[in-house]
PDB file of C-alpha atoms in Angstrom:
ATOM      1  CA  MET A  95       4.581  11.597  22.298  1.00  0.00           C
ATOM      2  CA  HIS A  96       6.553  12.371  19.253  1.00  0.00           C
ATOM      3  CA  GLU A  97       5.330  14.908  16.787  1.00  0.00           C
ATOM      4  CA  TYR A  98       6.730  15.265  13.333  1.00  0.00           C
ATOM      5  CA  THR A  99       5.589  18.315  11.343  1.00  0.00           C
ATOM      6  CA  ASN A 100       6.992  18.933   7.839  1.00  0.00           C
ATOM      7  CA  GLY A 101       9.900  16.609   8.510  1.00  0.00           C
ATOM      8  CA  THR A 102      12.328  15.331   5.978  1.00  0.00           C
ATOM      9  CA  SER A 103      12.066  12.006   4.275  1.00  0.00           C
ATOM     10  CA  ASN A 104      15.024  10.768   6.448  1.00  0.00           C
ATOM     11  CA  ASP A 105      12.743  10.865   9.420  1.00  0.00           C
ATOM     12  CA  TYR A 106      11.349   7.456   8.341  1.00  0.00           C
ATOM     13  CA  LYS A 107      14.139   5.471   6.742  1.00  0.00           C
ATOM     14  CA  VAL A 108      15.171   2.033   7.912  1.00  0.00           C
ATOM     15  CA  ASP A 109      18.612   0.583   7.140  1.00  0.00           C
ATOM     16  CA  GLN A 110      18.976   0.464   3.389  1.00  0.00           C
ATOM     17  CA  GLN A 111      21.644  -2.278   3.709  1.00  0.00           C
ATOM     18  CA  ASP A 112      19.490  -4.833   5.549  1.00  0.00           C
ATOM     19  CA  PRO A 113      21.012  -8.245   4.610  1.00  0.00           C
ATOM     20  CA  PRO A 114      18.788 -10.559   2.514  1.00  0.00           C
ATOM     21  CA  ILE A 115      16.760 -13.040   4.528  1.00  0.00           C
ATOM     22  CA  ASP A 116      17.333 -16.652   3.712  1.00  0.00           C
ATOM     23  CA  ILE A 117      13.753 -17.957   3.307  1.00  0.00           C
ATOM     24  CA  SER A 118      14.861 -21.519   3.876  1.00  0.00           C
ATOM     25  CA  LYS A 119      15.908 -20.588   7.384  1.00  0.00           C
ATOM     26  CA  PHE A 120      13.079 -18.156   8.068  1.00  0.00           C
ATOM     27  CA  SER A 121      10.466 -19.258  10.505  1.00  0.00           C
ATOM     28  CA  HIS A 122       7.011 -17.611  10.827  1.00  0.00           C
ATOM     29  CA  ASN A 123       3.579 -19.114  11.585  1.00  0.00           C
ATOM     30  CA  THR A 124       2.180 -17.680   8.277  1.00  0.00           C
ATOM     31  CA  ILE A 125       4.933 -19.074   6.043  1.00  0.00           C
ATOM     32  CA  SER A 126       5.009 -22.697   4.837  1.00  0.00           C
ATOM     33  CA  TYR A 127       6.957 -24.657   2.283  1.00  0.00           C
ATOM     34  CA  ASP A 128       5.212 -26.791  -0.421  1.00  0.00           C
ATOM     35  CA  SER A 129       7.640 -29.615  -1.166  1.00  0.00           C
ATOM     36  CA  LYS A 130       5.882 -30.745  -4.314  1.00  0.00           C
ATOM     37  CA  SER A 131       6.263 -27.419  -6.088  1.00  0.00           C
ATOM     38  CA  GLN A 132       9.246 -26.378  -4.060  1.00  0.00           C
ATOM     39  CA  THR A 133       7.749 -22.959  -3.323  1.00  0.00           C
ATOM     40  CA  TYR A 134       7.036 -20.947  -0.238  1.00  0.00           C
ATOM     41  CA  TRP A 135       3.648 -19.637   0.652  1.00  0.00           C
ATOM     42  CA  PHE A 136       2.088 -17.172   2.929  1.00  0.00           C
ATOM     43  CA  TYR A 137      -1.273 -18.199   4.387  1.00  0.00           C
ATOM     44  CA  GLU A 138      -3.671 -15.896   6.271  1.00  0.00           C
ATOM     45  CA  LYS A 139      -5.774 -17.878   8.583  1.00  0.00           C
ATOM     46  CA  SER A 140      -8.085 -17.097  11.507  1.00  0.00           C
ATOM     47  CA  ALA A 141     -10.197 -19.717  13.236  1.00  0.00           C
ATOM     48  CA  ASP A 142     -12.325 -16.858  14.718  1.00  0.00           C
ATOM     49  CA  ALA A 143     -12.685 -14.324  11.897  1.00  0.00           C
ATOM     50  CA  PHE A 144     -13.035 -16.688   8.926  1.00  0.00           C
ATOM     51  CA  PRO A 145     -13.110 -20.360  10.058  1.00  0.00           C
ATOM     52  CA  GLY A 146     -12.646 -23.014   7.400  1.00  0.00           C
ATOM     53  CA  GLN A 147     -10.965 -20.849   4.813  1.00  0.00           C
ATOM     54  CA  ALA A 148      -7.639 -19.142   4.192  1.00  0.00           C
ATOM     55  CA  PHE A 149      -5.980 -16.735   1.745  1.00  0.00           C
ATOM     56  CA  GLY A 150      -2.628 -17.715   0.268  1.00  0.00           C
ATOM     57  CA  LEU A 151       0.070 -15.896  -1.745  1.00  0.00           C
ATOM     58  CA  GLN A 152       3.248 -17.413  -3.150  1.00  0.00           C
ATOM     59  CA  VAL A 153       6.229 -15.871  -1.605  1.00  0.00           C
ATOM     60  CA  ASP A 154       9.213 -14.720  -3.710  1.00  0.00           C
ATOM     61  CA  GLN A 155      11.274 -13.209  -1.012  1.00  0.00           C
ATOM     62  CA  ILE A 156      11.134 -12.237   2.680  1.00  0.00           C
ATOM     63  CA  LEU A 157      11.973  -8.578   2.844  1.00  0.00           C
ATOM     64  CA  TYR A 158      11.715  -7.716   6.501  1.00  0.00           C
ATOM     65  CA  HIS A 159      10.413  -9.137   9.820  1.00  0.00           C
ATOM     66  CA  THR A 160      10.295  -7.643  13.230  1.00  0.00           C
ATOM     67  CA  GLN A 161       8.397  -7.594  16.497  1.00  0.00           C
ATOM     68  CA  SER A 162       7.712  -3.966  17.219  1.00  0.00           C
ATOM     69  CA  GLN A 163       6.605  -2.711  20.632  1.00  0.00           C
ATOM     70  CA  PHE A 164       3.019  -3.243  19.515  1.00  0.00           C
ATOM     71  CA  GLN A 165       2.826  -6.065  16.886  1.00  0.00           C
ATOM     72  CA  ASP A 166       4.398  -8.547  14.618  1.00  0.00           C
ATOM     73  CA  ILE A 167       5.341  -6.913  11.329  1.00  0.00           C
ATOM     74  CA  LEU A 168       6.192  -8.918   8.231  1.00  0.00           C
ATOM     75  CA  VAL A 169       6.988  -7.580   4.673  1.00  0.00           C
ATOM     76  CA  PHE A 170       7.401  -9.943   1.807  1.00  0.00           C
ATOM     77  CA  LYS A 171       7.578  -9.827  -1.949  1.00  0.00           C
ATOM     78  CA  SER A 172       4.927 -12.034  -3.534  1.00  0.00           C
ATOM     79  CA  THR A 173       5.040 -13.543  -7.021  1.00  0.00           C
ATOM     80  CA  SER A 174       1.797 -11.932  -8.068  1.00  0.00           C
ATOM     81  CA  PHE A 175       0.724  -9.089  -5.737  1.00  0.00           C
ATOM     82  CA  GLY A 176       4.062  -7.228  -5.380  1.00  0.00           C
ATOM     83  CA  ASN A 177       5.242  -6.237  -1.860  1.00  0.00           C
ATOM     84  CA  VAL A 178       2.841  -7.165   0.964  1.00  0.00           C
ATOM     85  CA  LEU A 179       2.614  -5.632   4.425  1.00  0.00           C
ATOM     86  CA  VAL A 180       1.340  -8.075   7.180  1.00  0.00           C
ATOM     87  CA  LEU A 181       0.523  -7.119  10.742  1.00  0.00           C
ATOM     88  CA  ASN A 182      -0.081  -9.923  13.251  1.00  0.00           C
ATOM     89  CA  GLY A 183      -0.511 -12.340  10.447  1.00  0.00           C
ATOM     90  CA  ILE A 184      -3.148 -10.293   8.492  1.00  0.00           C
ATOM     91  CA  ILE A 185      -2.517  -8.623   5.238  1.00  0.00           C
ATOM     92  CA  GLN A 186      -2.842  -4.923   5.541  1.00  0.00           C
ATOM     93  CA  CYS A 187      -1.991  -3.972   1.908  1.00  0.00           C
ATOM     94  CA  THR A 188      -0.380  -5.146  -1.294  1.00  0.00           C
ATOM     95  CA  GLU A 189       1.061  -3.182  -4.116  1.00  0.00           C
ATOM     96  CA  LYS A 190      -1.349  -4.691  -6.599  1.00  0.00           C
ATOM     97  CA  ASP A 191      -4.694  -3.748  -5.020  1.00  0.00           C
ATOM     98  CA  GLU A 192      -4.116  -1.235  -2.143  1.00  0.00           C
ATOM     99  CA  PHE A 193      -5.562   1.630  -4.176  1.00  0.00           C
ATOM    100  CA  ALA A 194      -9.123   0.208  -3.940  1.00  0.00           C
ATOM    101  CA  TYR A 195      -9.324   0.293  -0.200  1.00  0.00           C
ATOM    102  CA  GLN A 196      -7.251   3.547   0.117  1.00  0.00           C
ATOM    103  CA  GLU A 197      -9.486   5.375  -2.382  1.00  0.00           C
ATOM    104  CA  LEU A 198     -12.829   4.284  -1.059  1.00  0.00           C
ATOM    105  CA  ILE A 199     -12.145   4.907   2.655  1.00  0.00           C
ATOM    106  CA  THR A 200     -10.728   8.273   1.802  1.00  0.00           C
ATOM    107  CA  HIS A 201     -12.940   9.801  -0.947  1.00  0.00           C
ATOM    108  CA  VAL A 202     -16.412   8.529   0.274  1.00  0.00           C
ATOM    109  CA  PRO A 203     -16.308  10.840   3.296  1.00  0.00           C
ATOM    110  CA  ILE A 204     -14.470  13.642   1.656  1.00  0.00           C
ATOM    111  CA  MET A 205     -16.796  13.783  -1.369  1.00  0.00           C
ATOM    112  CA  SER A 206     -19.873  13.491   1.015  1.00  0.00           C
ATOM    113  CA  HIS A 207     -18.908  16.463   3.106  1.00  0.00           C
ATOM    114  CA  PRO A 208     -19.836  19.917   2.029  1.00  0.00           C
ATOM    115  CA  VAL A 209     -16.640  21.546   3.386  1.00  0.00           C
ATOM    116  CA  PRO A 210     -14.023  18.972   4.585  1.00  0.00           C
ATOM    117  CA  LYS A 211     -11.283  21.346   5.564  1.00  0.00           C
ATOM    118  CA  HIS A 212      -9.795  19.547   8.578  1.00  0.00           C
ATOM    119  CA  VAL A 213      -9.221  15.814   8.459  1.00  0.00           C
ATOM    120  CA  LEU A 214      -8.038  13.357  11.169  1.00  0.00           C
ATOM    121  CA  VAL A 215      -6.559   9.978  10.357  1.00  0.00           C
ATOM    122  CA  ILE A 216      -6.349   7.403  13.110  1.00  0.00           C
ATOM    123  CA  GLY A 217      -3.867   4.621  12.241  1.00  0.00           C
ATOM    124  CA  GLY A 218      -2.953   4.444   8.563  1.00  0.00           C
ATOM    125  CA  GLY A 219       0.732   3.891   9.086  1.00  0.00           C
ATOM    126  CA  ASP A 220       1.174   2.772   5.458  1.00  0.00           C
ATOM    127  CA  CYS A 221       0.304   6.325   4.558  1.00  0.00           C
ATOM    128  CA  GLY A 222      -1.979   5.247   1.768  1.00  0.00           C
ATOM    129  CA  VAL A 223      -4.832   7.443   3.050  1.00  0.00           C
ATOM    130  CA  ILE A 224      -2.521  10.365   3.316  1.00  0.00           C
ATOM    131  CA  ARG A 225      -1.605   9.973  -0.305  1.00  0.00           C
ATOM    132  CA  GLU A 226      -5.281  10.130  -1.249  1.00  0.00           C
ATOM    133  CA  LEU A 227      -6.044  13.081   0.942  1.00  0.00           C
ATOM    134  CA  ILE A 228      -3.227  15.117  -0.661  1.00  0.00           C
ATOM    135  CA  LYS A 229      -5.236  15.009  -3.893  1.00  0.00           C
ATOM    136  CA  HIS A 230      -7.880  17.164  -2.040  1.00  0.00           C
ATOM    137  CA  VAL A 231      -5.196  19.447  -0.551  1.00  0.00           C
ATOM    138  CA  GLU A 232      -3.950  20.093  -4.152  1.00  0.00           C
ATOM    139  CA  ASP A 233      -7.445  21.146  -5.252  1.00  0.00           C
ATOM    140  CA  GLU A 234      -7.692  23.343  -2.183  1.00  0.00           C
ATOM    141  CA  THR A 235     -10.491  21.468  -0.553  1.00  0.00           C
ATOM    142  CA  VAL A 236      -8.635  19.980   2.446  1.00  0.00           C
ATOM    143  CA  GLU A 237      -6.623  22.520   4.500  1.00  0.00           C
ATOM    144  CA  SER A 238      -5.037  20.336   7.233  1.00  0.00           C
ATOM    145  CA  ILE A 239      -4.338  16.639   7.796  1.00  0.00           C
ATOM    146  CA  THR A 240      -3.645  15.236  11.230  1.00  0.00           C
ATOM    147  CA  MET A 241      -2.432  11.703  11.383  1.00  0.00           C
ATOM    148  CA  VAL A 242      -2.078   9.624  14.624  1.00  0.00           C
ATOM    149  CA  GLU A 243      -0.230   6.355  14.421  1.00  0.00           C
ATOM    150  CA  ILE A 244       0.916   4.335  17.394  1.00  0.00           C
ATOM    151  CA  ASP A 245       3.714   2.288  15.665  1.00  0.00           C
ATOM    152  CA  ASP A 246       6.222   4.392  13.807  1.00  0.00           C
ATOM    153  CA  MET A 247       7.935   1.168  12.583  1.00  0.00           C
ATOM    154  CA  VAL A 248       4.977   0.666  10.159  1.00  0.00           C
ATOM    155  CA  ILE A 249       5.714   4.120   8.711  1.00  0.00           C
ATOM    156  CA  LYS A 250       9.378   3.424   8.459  1.00  0.00           C
ATOM    157  CA  LEU A 251       8.913   0.106   6.698  1.00  0.00           C
ATOM    158  CA  SER A 252       6.258   1.530   4.384  1.00  0.00           C
ATOM    159  CA  THR A 253       8.510   4.316   3.160  1.00  0.00           C
ATOM    160  CA  LYS A 254      11.106   1.664   2.131  1.00  0.00           C
ATOM    161  CA  TYR A 255       9.023  -1.182   0.826  1.00  0.00           C
ATOM    162  CA  LEU A 256       5.821   0.570  -0.219  1.00  0.00           C
ATOM    163  CA  PRO A 257       7.143   3.991  -1.577  1.00  0.00           C
ATOM    164  CA  GLN A 258       4.146   4.606  -3.873  1.00  0.00           C
ATOM    165  CA  MET A 259       1.946   4.702  -0.812  1.00  0.00           C
ATOM    166  CA  ALA A 260       4.185   6.333   1.773  1.00  0.00           C
ATOM    167  CA  LYS A 261       5.467   9.358  -0.060  1.00  0.00           C
ATOM    168  CA  TYR A 262       3.545  12.306   1.547  1.00  0.00           C
ATOM    169  CA  HIS A 263       3.992  11.782   5.302  1.00  0.00           C
ATOM    170  CA  ASN A 264       6.315  14.825   5.266  1.00  0.00           C
ATOM    171  CA  HIS A 265       3.992  17.069   3.311  1.00  0.00           C
ATOM    172  CA  PRO A 266       3.648  20.535   4.892  1.00  0.00           C
ATOM    173  CA  LYS A 267      -0.139  20.126   5.321  1.00  0.00           C
ATOM    174  CA  VAL A 268       0.388  16.934   7.380  1.00  0.00           C
ATOM    175  CA  LYS A 269       0.915  16.922  11.131  1.00  0.00           C
ATOM    176  CA  LEU A 270       2.023  13.488  12.295  1.00  0.00           C
ATOM    177  CA  HIS A 271       1.585  12.315  15.927  1.00  0.00           C
ATOM    178  CA  ILE A 272       3.292   8.993  17.060  1.00  0.00           C
ATOM    179  CA  GLU A 273       1.003   8.071  19.890  1.00  0.00           C
ATOM    180  CA  ASP A 274      -2.150   6.091  20.815  1.00  0.00           C
ATOM    181  CA  GLY A 275      -5.275   7.117  18.946  1.00  0.00           C
ATOM    182  CA  PHE A 276      -7.448   6.844  22.028  1.00  0.00           C
ATOM    183  CA  LYS A 277      -5.204   9.094  24.073  1.00  0.00           C
ATOM    184  CA  PHE A 278      -5.195  11.627  21.287  1.00  0.00           C
ATOM    185  CA  LEU A 279      -9.000  11.620  21.020  1.00  0.00           C
ATOM    186  CA  ARG A 280      -9.468  11.926  24.756  1.00  0.00           C
ATOM    187  CA  GLU A 281      -7.055  14.870  25.046  1.00  0.00           C
ATOM    188  CA  THR A 282      -7.453  16.761  21.807  1.00  0.00           C
ATOM    189  CA  SER A 283      -9.386  20.039  21.833  1.00  0.00           C
ATOM    190  CA  HIS A 284      -9.411  20.277  18.056  1.00  0.00           C
ATOM    191  CA  LYS A 285     -12.568  19.471  16.041  1.00  0.00           C
ATOM    192  CA  PHE A 286     -12.447  17.762  12.589  1.00  0.00           C
ATOM    193  CA  ASP A 287     -14.797  17.624   9.644  1.00  0.00           C
ATOM    194  CA  VAL A 288     -13.754  14.082   8.675  1.00  0.00           C
ATOM    195  CA  ILE A 289     -12.257  11.382  10.703  1.00  0.00           C
ATOM    196  CA  ILE A 290     -10.818   8.313   8.995  1.00  0.00           C
ATOM    197  CA  THR A 291     -10.073   5.256  11.163  1.00  0.00           C
ATOM    198  CA  ASP A 292      -7.651   3.004   9.275  1.00  0.00           C
ATOM    199  CA  SER A 293      -6.872   0.547  12.007  1.00  0.00           C
ATOM    200  CA  SER A 294      -5.758  -3.085  12.167  1.00  0.00           C
ATOM    201  CA  ASP A 295      -8.367  -5.817  12.590  1.00  0.00           C
ATOM    202  CA  PRO A 296      -9.927  -6.159  16.068  1.00  0.00           C
ATOM    203  CA  GLU A 297      -7.384  -8.336  17.729  1.00  0.00           C
ATOM    204  CA  GLY A 298      -5.360  -7.343  20.667  1.00  0.00           C
ATOM    205  CA  PRO A 299      -5.043  -3.527  21.252  1.00  0.00           C
ATOM    206  CA  ALA A 300      -6.982  -2.712  18.064  1.00  0.00           C
ATOM    207  CA  GLU A 301     -10.109  -4.361  19.431  1.00  0.00           C
ATOM    208  CA  GLU A 302     -10.958  -1.157  21.224  1.00  0.00           C
ATOM    209  CA  PHE A 303     -11.451   0.562  17.985  1.00  0.00           C
ATOM    210  CA  PHE A 304     -14.656  -1.443  17.499  1.00  0.00           C
ATOM    211  CA  GLN A 305     -16.464  -0.536  20.689  1.00  0.00           C
ATOM    212  CA  VAL A 306     -19.148   2.004  21.685  1.00  0.00           C
ATOM    213  CA  ASN A 307     -16.652   4.111  23.740  1.00  0.00           C
ATOM    214  CA  TYR A 308     -14.579   4.627  20.576  1.00  0.00           C
ATOM    215  CA  PHE A 309     -17.537   5.839  18.638  1.00  0.00           C
ATOM    216  CA  LYS A 310     -18.254   8.277  21.421  1.00  0.00           C
ATOM    217  CA  LEU A 311     -14.673   9.687  21.241  1.00  0.00           C
ATOM    218  CA  LEU A 312     -15.037  10.004  17.486  1.00  0.00           C
ATOM    219  CA  ARG A 313     -18.285  11.949  17.817  1.00  0.00           C
ATOM    220  CA  ASN A 314     -16.802  14.305  20.381  1.00  0.00           C
ATOM    221  CA  ALA A 315     -13.879  15.125  18.060  1.00  0.00           C
ATOM    222  CA  LEU A 316     -16.134  15.948  15.132  1.00  0.00           C
ATOM    223  CA  ASN A 317     -17.286  19.341  14.070  1.00  0.00           C
ATOM    224  CA  SER A 318     -21.082  19.745  13.675  1.00  0.00           C
ATOM    225  CA  ASN A 319     -22.251  17.472  10.865  1.00  0.00           C
ATOM    226  CA  GLY A 320     -18.818  15.898  10.505  1.00  0.00           C
ATOM    227  CA  ILE A 321     -18.292  12.416   8.980  1.00  0.00           C
ATOM    228  CA  VAL A 322     -16.409   9.365  10.269  1.00  0.00           C
ATOM    229  CA  ILE A 323     -15.462   6.228   8.352  1.00  0.00           C
ATOM    230  CA  MET A 324     -13.804   3.119   9.585  1.00  0.00           C
ATOM    231  CA  GLN A 325     -12.984  -0.322   8.183  1.00  0.00           C
ATOM    232  CA  SER A 326     -15.422  -2.931   9.590  1.00  0.00           C
ATOM    233  CA  SER A 327     -12.894  -5.820   9.425  1.00  0.00           C
ATOM    234  CA  GLU A 328     -15.714  -7.941   8.064  1.00  0.00           C
ATOM    235  CA  ASN A 329     -17.729  -8.210   4.919  1.00  0.00           C
ATOM    236  CA  ILE A 330     -21.101  -9.759   4.135  1.00  0.00           C
ATOM    237  CA  TRP A 331     -19.525 -13.156   3.339  1.00  0.00           C
ATOM    238  CA  LEU A 332     -17.754 -13.590   6.658  1.00  0.00           C
ATOM    239  CA  ASN A 333     -19.139 -12.918  10.205  1.00  0.00           C
ATOM    240  CA  LEU A 334     -22.409 -11.339   9.424  1.00  0.00           C
ATOM    241  CA  LYS A 335     -23.534 -11.470  13.014  1.00  0.00           C
ATOM    242  CA  TYR A 336     -20.445  -9.587  14.149  1.00  0.00           C
ATOM    243  CA  LEU A 337     -21.022  -7.037  11.420  1.00  0.00           C
ATOM    244  CA  LYS A 338     -24.556  -6.452  12.524  1.00  0.00           C
ATOM    245  CA  ASN A 339     -23.448  -5.929  16.062  1.00  0.00           C
ATOM    246  CA  LEU A 340     -20.858  -3.423  15.027  1.00  0.00           C
ATOM    247  CA  ILE A 341     -23.407  -1.449  13.072  1.00  0.00           C
ATOM    248  CA  LYS A 342     -25.673  -1.505  16.142  1.00  0.00           C
ATOM    249  CA  LYS A 343     -22.886  -0.094  18.302  1.00  0.00           C
ATOM    250  CA  CYS A 344     -22.200   2.703  15.775  1.00  0.00           C
ATOM    251  CA  LYS A 345     -26.056   3.577  15.596  1.00  0.00           C
ATOM    252  CA  TYR A 346     -26.001   3.896  19.354  1.00  0.00           C
ATOM    253  CA  VAL A 347     -23.758   6.947  18.908  1.00  0.00           C
ATOM    254  CA  PHE A 348     -24.579   8.195  15.400  1.00  0.00           C
ATOM    255  CA  PRO A 349     -28.125   8.554  14.084  1.00  0.00           C
ATOM    256  CA  ASN A 350     -27.051   8.177  10.436  1.00  0.00           C
ATOM    257  CA  VAL A 351     -24.939   5.087   9.614  1.00  0.00           C
ATOM    258  CA  LYS A 352     -24.277   3.366   6.345  1.00  0.00           C
ATOM    259  CA  PHE A 353     -22.309   0.323   5.237  1.00  0.00           C
ATOM    260  CA  CYS A 354     -20.372   0.189   2.016  1.00  0.00           C
ATOM    261  CA  GLN A 355     -17.762  -2.228   0.624  1.00  0.00           C
ATOM    262  CA  CYS A 356     -14.893  -2.391  -1.857  1.00  0.00           C
ATOM    263  CA  TYR A 357     -13.444  -5.245  -3.946  1.00  0.00           C
ATOM    264  CA  MET A 358     -10.153  -6.265  -2.450  1.00  0.00           C
ATOM    265  CA  PRO A 359      -8.716  -9.564  -3.851  1.00  0.00           C
ATOM    266  CA  SER A 360      -5.960  -9.703  -1.180  1.00  0.00           C
ATOM    267  CA  TYR A 361      -8.539  -9.660   1.695  1.00  0.00           C
ATOM    268  CA  THR A 362     -10.216 -12.868   2.650  1.00  0.00           C
ATOM    269  CA  SER A 363     -13.388 -13.367   0.594  1.00  0.00           C
ATOM    270  CA  GLY A 364     -12.302 -10.614  -1.796  1.00  0.00           C
ATOM    271  CA  GLN A 365     -14.125  -7.702  -0.127  1.00  0.00           C
ATOM    272  CA  LEU A 366     -13.902  -5.351   2.863  1.00  0.00           C
ATOM    273  CA  GLY A 367     -16.681  -3.407   4.482  1.00  0.00           C
ATOM    274  CA  LEU A 368     -16.666   0.229   5.740  1.00  0.00           C
ATOM    275  CA  LEU A 369     -18.898   1.983   8.165  1.00  0.00           C
ATOM    276  CA  VAL A 370     -19.742   5.561   7.374  1.00  0.00           C
ATOM    277  CA  ALA A 371     -21.514   7.662   9.984  1.00  0.00           C
ATOM    278  CA  THR A 372     -22.583  11.240  10.748  1.00  0.00           C
ATOM    279  CA  THR A 373     -24.809  13.192  13.210  1.00  0.00           C
ATOM    280  CA  ASP A 374     -26.552  14.885  10.229  1.00  0.00           C
ATOM    281  CA  GLU A 375     -29.588  12.797   9.608  1.00  0.00           C
ATOM    282  CA  SER A 376     -30.535  14.672   6.497  1.00  0.00           C
ATOM    283  CA  LEU A 377     -27.213  13.904   4.687  1.00  0.00           C
ATOM    284  CA  ASP A 378     -27.463  11.091   2.075  1.00  0.00           C
ATOM    285  CA  LEU A 379     -23.996   9.509   2.572  1.00  0.00           C
ATOM    286  CA  THR A 380     -24.591   7.250  -0.523  1.00  0.00           C
ATOM    287  CA  LYS A 381     -24.457  10.114  -2.996  1.00  0.00           C
ATOM    288  CA  PRO A 382     -21.423  12.381  -3.381  1.00  0.00           C
ATOM    289  CA  LEU A 383     -21.993  16.123  -2.957  1.00  0.00           C
ATOM    290  CA  LYS A 384     -18.956  16.782  -5.164  1.00  0.00           C
ATOM    291  CA  SER A 385     -17.918  15.068  -8.313  1.00  0.00           C
ATOM    292  CA  PHE A 386     -15.507  15.390 -11.122  1.00  0.00           C
ATOM    293  CA  ASP A 387     -15.938  14.831 -14.903  1.00  0.00           C
ATOM    294  CA  LYS A 388     -14.600  11.567 -16.401  1.00  0.00           C
ATOM    295  CA  ARG A 389     -11.310  13.017 -17.448  1.00  0.00           C
ATOM    296  CA  LYS A 390     -10.535  14.390 -14.096  1.00  0.00           C
ATOM    297  CA  GLU A 391     -11.667  11.149 -12.358  1.00  0.00           C
ATOM    298  CA  SER A 392      -9.328   9.135 -14.504  1.00  0.00           C
ATOM    299  CA  GLN A 393      -6.343  11.504 -13.600  1.00  0.00           C
ATOM    300  CA  LEU A 394      -7.013  11.331  -9.863  1.00  0.00           C
ATOM    301  CA  PHE A 395      -8.375   7.827  -9.230  1.00  0.00           C
ATOM    302  CA  LYS A 396      -7.832   4.238 -10.197  1.00  0.00           C
ATOM    303  CA  TYR A 397     -10.869   2.788  -8.291  1.00  0.00           C
ATOM    304  CA  TYR A 398     -13.144   5.604  -7.083  1.00  0.00           C
ATOM    305  CA  ASN A 399     -15.676   7.417  -9.207  1.00  0.00           C
ATOM    306  CA  GLN A 400     -19.109   8.856  -8.514  1.00  0.00           C
ATOM    307  CA  LEU A 401     -20.844   5.646  -9.644  1.00  0.00           C
ATOM    308  CA  ILE A 402     -18.636   3.488  -7.492  1.00  0.00           C
ATOM    309  CA  HIS A 403     -19.382   5.820  -4.585  1.00  0.00           C
ATOM    310  CA  GLN A 404     -23.094   5.057  -4.937  1.00  0.00           C
ATOM    311  CA  SER A 405     -22.939   1.425  -5.934  1.00  0.00           C
ATOM    312  CA  SER A 406     -20.607   0.491  -3.027  1.00  0.00           C
ATOM    313  CA  PHE A 407     -23.578   1.015  -0.738  1.00  0.00           C
ATOM    314  CA  VAL A 408     -25.812  -1.395  -2.731  1.00  0.00           C
ATOM    315  CA  LEU A 409     -26.063  -4.732  -0.924  1.00  0.00           C
ATOM    316  CA  PRO A 410     -27.681  -8.057  -1.835  1.00  0.00           C
ATOM    317  CA  THR A 411     -31.194  -8.550  -0.604  1.00  0.00           C
ATOM    318  CA  TRP A 412     -30.394 -11.093   2.111  1.00  0.00           C
ATOM    319  CA  ALA A 413     -27.514  -8.934   3.496  1.00  0.00           C
ATOM    320  CA  GLU A 414     -29.457  -5.755   3.465  1.00  0.00           C
ATOM    321  CA  ASP A 415     -32.424  -7.379   5.218  1.00  0.00           C
ATOM    322  CA  TYR A 416     -30.220  -8.834   7.899  1.00  0.00           C
ATOM    323  CA  LEU A 417     -28.040  -5.821   8.540  1.00  0.00           C
ATOM    324  CA  GLU A 418     -30.996  -3.343   8.335  1.00  0.00           C
ATOM    325  CA  VAL A 419     -28.833  -0.564   6.815  1.00  0.00           C
TER     326      VAL A 419
END
């Protein structure tokens, strides 16, 4: 296990002189050439997760591609969404809209907890959640941030190609562990007020993050009345049956579970769901305990505000009835 505490920015720099990639000679199962328009396109497809549909972005340039120890990593510059990080063929974030997901997954639990001093982030190698948490360090709400990421290559590439996201990994309040999140949760003796699971979609090793045993590990690592939040990998327009089953698993461990969602045009169907859970049955997760005035909100956030917090939990009738949340 590698631990980086208050390191320098040089800890996570890839070669700045990487030669340009000739897209005409580049081969990847997500990249295709349209001969009519003479343009290259990235397509996100999944016969299991969202059969019969795909999400596409026109590619301007291939920036980087590698097969790390854990996953296929592709970074490309799109013509409309800026730089894009792709893991195992699935878009993780784009420069255009990443703030929506990063802000909601971070600020919903932080603003719902009365005293969120100690925060654990599982995954989140693009460091967007860290960026958002630092806002609460600066207002002296959060005292410590622990981040556990298994693949340091994601951090390295994010610091180079997504610098507006990955700019606080070496902050003095951040303790960074390069290791498996499950191993960390099983072995840690620390308790946290908020745990944010920012994992990849449930394919391959990441599938374990969506099982009952993982929810039990999260609960064991929480302080009394702590809050956890995780991306559900689904929204109400995709695999609703899978989503209902995931909520059921979470409710097996946590008595208070809610589902919210954010608008994300770069994710298939344009939305992504989040599960928020706590052992405190009296806590209304849909209403923030803390809020800022309009001026402060506009300074801190691009997506999140106290009304977005509440409205993100509002579901259409058919989805609410089916999910029973």
